[in-house]
Short mmCIF file of C-alpha atoms in Angstrom, two decimals:
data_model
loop_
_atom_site.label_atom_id
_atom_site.label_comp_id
_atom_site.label_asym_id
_atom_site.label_seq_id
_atom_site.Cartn_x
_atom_site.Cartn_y
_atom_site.Cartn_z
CA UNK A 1 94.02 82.10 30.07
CA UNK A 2 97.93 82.95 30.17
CA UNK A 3 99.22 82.52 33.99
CA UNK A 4 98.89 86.64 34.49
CA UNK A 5 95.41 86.66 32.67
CA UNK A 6 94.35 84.29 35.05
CA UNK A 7 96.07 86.12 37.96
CA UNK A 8 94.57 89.20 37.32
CA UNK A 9 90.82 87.80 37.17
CA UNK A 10 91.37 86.54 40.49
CA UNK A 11 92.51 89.74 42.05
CA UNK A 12 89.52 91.20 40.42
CA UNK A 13 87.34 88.98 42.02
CA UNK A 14 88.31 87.72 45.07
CA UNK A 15 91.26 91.25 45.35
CA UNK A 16 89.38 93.03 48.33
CA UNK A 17 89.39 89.84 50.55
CA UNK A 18 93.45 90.90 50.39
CA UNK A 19 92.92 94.39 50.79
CA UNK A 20 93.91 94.33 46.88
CA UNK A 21 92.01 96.78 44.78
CA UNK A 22 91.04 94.70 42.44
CA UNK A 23 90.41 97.86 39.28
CA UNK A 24 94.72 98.44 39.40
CA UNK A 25 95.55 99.91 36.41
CA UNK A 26 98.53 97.35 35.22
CA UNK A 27 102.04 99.29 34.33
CA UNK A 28 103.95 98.80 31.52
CA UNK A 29 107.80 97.72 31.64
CA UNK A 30 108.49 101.71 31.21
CA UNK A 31 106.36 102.85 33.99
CA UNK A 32 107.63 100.64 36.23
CA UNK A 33 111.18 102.04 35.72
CA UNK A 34 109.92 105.78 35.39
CA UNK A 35 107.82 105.08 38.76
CA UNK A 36 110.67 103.49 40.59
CA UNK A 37 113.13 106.37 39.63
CA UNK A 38 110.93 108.91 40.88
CA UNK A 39 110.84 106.87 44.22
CA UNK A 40 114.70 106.69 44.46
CA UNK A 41 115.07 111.08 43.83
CA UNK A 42 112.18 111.43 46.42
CA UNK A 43 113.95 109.04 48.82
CA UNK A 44 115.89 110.97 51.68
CA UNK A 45 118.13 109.17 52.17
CA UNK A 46 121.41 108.97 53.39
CA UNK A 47 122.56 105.44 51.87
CA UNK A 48 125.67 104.59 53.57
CA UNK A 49 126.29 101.73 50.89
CA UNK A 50 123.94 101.62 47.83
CA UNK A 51 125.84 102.99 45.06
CA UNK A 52 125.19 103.95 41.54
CA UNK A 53 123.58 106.12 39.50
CA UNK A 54 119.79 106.82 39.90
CA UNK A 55 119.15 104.77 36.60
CA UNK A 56 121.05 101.80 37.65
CA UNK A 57 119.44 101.82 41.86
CA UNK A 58 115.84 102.28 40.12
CA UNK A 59 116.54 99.04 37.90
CA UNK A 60 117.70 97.35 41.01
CA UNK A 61 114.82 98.35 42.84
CA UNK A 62 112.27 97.00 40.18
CA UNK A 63 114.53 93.54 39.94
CA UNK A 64 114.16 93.35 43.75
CA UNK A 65 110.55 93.46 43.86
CA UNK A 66 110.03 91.46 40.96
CA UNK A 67 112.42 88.77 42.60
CA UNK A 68 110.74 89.19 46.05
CA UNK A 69 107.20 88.85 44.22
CA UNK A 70 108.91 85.95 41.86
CA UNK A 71 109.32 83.99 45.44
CA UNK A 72 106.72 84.99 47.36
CA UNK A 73 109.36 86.82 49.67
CA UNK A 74 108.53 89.59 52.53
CA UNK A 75 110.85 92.59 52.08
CA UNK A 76 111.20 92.29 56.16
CA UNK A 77 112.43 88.76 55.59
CA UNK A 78 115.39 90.04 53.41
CA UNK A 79 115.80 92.71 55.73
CA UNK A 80 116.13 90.29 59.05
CA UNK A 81 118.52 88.03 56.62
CA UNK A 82 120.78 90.73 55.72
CA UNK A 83 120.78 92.30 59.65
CA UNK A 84 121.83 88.51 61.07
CA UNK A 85 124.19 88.30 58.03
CA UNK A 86 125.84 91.60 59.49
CA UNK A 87 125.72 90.93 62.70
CA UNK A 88 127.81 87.37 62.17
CA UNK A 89 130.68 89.04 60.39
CA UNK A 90 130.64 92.04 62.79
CA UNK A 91 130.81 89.46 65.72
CA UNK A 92 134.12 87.89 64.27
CA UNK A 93 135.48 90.88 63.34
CA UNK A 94 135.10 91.70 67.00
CA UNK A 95 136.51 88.52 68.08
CA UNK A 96 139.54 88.28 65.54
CA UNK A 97 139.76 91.91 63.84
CA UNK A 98 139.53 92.62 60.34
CA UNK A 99 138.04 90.04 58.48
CA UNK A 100 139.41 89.08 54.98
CA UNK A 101 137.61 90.76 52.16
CA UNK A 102 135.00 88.00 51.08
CA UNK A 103 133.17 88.28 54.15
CA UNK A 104 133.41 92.04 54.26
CA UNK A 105 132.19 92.26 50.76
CA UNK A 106 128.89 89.98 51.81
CA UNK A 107 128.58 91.96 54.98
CA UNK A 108 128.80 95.66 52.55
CA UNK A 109 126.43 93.67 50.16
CA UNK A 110 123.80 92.76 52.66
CA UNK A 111 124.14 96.50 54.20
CA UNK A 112 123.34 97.51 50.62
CA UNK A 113 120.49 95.30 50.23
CA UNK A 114 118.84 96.38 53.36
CA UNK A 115 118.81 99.88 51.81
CA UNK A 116 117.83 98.75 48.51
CA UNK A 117 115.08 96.87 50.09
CA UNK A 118 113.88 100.24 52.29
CA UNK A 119 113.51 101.25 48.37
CA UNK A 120 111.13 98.56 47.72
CA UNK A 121 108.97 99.24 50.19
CA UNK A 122 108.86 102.85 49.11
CA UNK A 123 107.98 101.56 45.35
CA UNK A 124 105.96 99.19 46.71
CA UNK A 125 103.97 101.96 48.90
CA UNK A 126 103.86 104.31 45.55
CA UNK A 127 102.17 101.70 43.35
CA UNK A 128 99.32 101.00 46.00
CA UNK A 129 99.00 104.93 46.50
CA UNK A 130 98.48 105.28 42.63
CA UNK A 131 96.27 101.99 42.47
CA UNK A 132 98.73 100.73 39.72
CA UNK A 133 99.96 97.01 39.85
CA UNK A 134 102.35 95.06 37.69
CA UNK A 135 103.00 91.34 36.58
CA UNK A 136 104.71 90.26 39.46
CA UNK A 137 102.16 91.77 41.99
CA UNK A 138 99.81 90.05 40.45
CA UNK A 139 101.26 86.59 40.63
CA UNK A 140 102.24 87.37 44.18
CA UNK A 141 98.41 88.25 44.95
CA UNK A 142 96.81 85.43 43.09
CA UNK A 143 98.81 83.16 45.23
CA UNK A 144 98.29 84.98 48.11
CA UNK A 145 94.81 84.52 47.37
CA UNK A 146 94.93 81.02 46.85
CA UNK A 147 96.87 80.33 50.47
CA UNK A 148 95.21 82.76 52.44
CA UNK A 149 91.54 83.16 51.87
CA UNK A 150 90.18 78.93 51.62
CA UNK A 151 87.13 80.30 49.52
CA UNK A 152 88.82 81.24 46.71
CA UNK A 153 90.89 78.07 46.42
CA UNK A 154 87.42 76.29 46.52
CA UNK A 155 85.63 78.23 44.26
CA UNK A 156 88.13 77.95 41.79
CA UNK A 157 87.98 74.06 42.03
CA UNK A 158 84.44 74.24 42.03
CA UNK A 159 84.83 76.15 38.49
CA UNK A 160 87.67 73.76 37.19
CA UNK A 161 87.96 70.13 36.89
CA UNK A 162 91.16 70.26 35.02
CA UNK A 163 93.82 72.42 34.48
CA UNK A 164 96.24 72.55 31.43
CA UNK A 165 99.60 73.96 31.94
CA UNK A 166 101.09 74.89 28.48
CA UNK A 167 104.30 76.28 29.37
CA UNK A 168 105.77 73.69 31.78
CA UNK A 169 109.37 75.27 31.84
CA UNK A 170 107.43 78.24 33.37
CA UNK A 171 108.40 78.65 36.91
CA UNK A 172 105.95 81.57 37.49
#
């Protein structure tokens, strides 16, 4: 089995354990982009600092998730990051006044990302509402699966005495 072959029999098996439903239609490279645009024109809004056209915050919003799925990373996590990032630079501007642009361009870039990642969730919320998944929520899942639920890990050791990794440059 390929990696997301593999992760996707898992979720079909052992998915409800998660709270996955394990039938998700999977969504093409199109859909995901035609899904998360919808999602940004729906969103209310205001954005303070995410910028660009609807196009280019949809594509960020499907290279966020894929990144946080990639890495096994909670949106909330990014969102605490970026809050404590802002917070630091507002506390020296505070102490010494304007800070120098570097830090005020990571403190406008985590401000960003904090929206960007309200987006995420939103996409993320959309593709469990339409029972649709894609590569990278499958991956995420399967290992999910694998740390969370014991059985599953066991099972699958039970059913494999060896494992052959074909693809070793694959970080997946």
């Amino acid at each position: 089995l390929t990696y997301h072959a593999y992760a996707a029999r898992l979720l079909r098996e052992h998915g409800v354990r998660l709270g996955l439903e394990p039938a998700a239609r999977l969504l093409t490279d199109a859909a995901r982009y035609q899904l998360a645009e919808r999602v940004v024109r729906r969103s209310p809004g205001p954005y303070l600092f995410l910028r660009g056209q609807v196009a280019d915050v949809a594509g960020r919003v499907v290279a966020l998730d894929a990144e946080l799925n990639e890495h096994l990373v909670d949106p909330d996590a990014v969102r605490a990051a970026d809050a404590a990032v802002v917070a630091a630079i507002q506390a020296v501007e505070q102490r010494k006044g304007r800070v120098t642009a570097e830090p005020g361009q990571a403190r406008d870039a985590a401000q960003a990302r904090s929206e960007l990642v309200g987006l995420v969730g939103a996409y993320r919320a959309e593709k469990l509402r339409r029972e649709v998944v894609d590569f990278g929520d499958q991956m995420a899942g399967a290992a999910r699966l694998a740390e969370q639920v014991p059985e599953v890990a066991e099972s699958e050791r039970t059913r494999y005495a060896a494992v052959l990794l074909d693809e070793f440059q694959d970080t997946s």
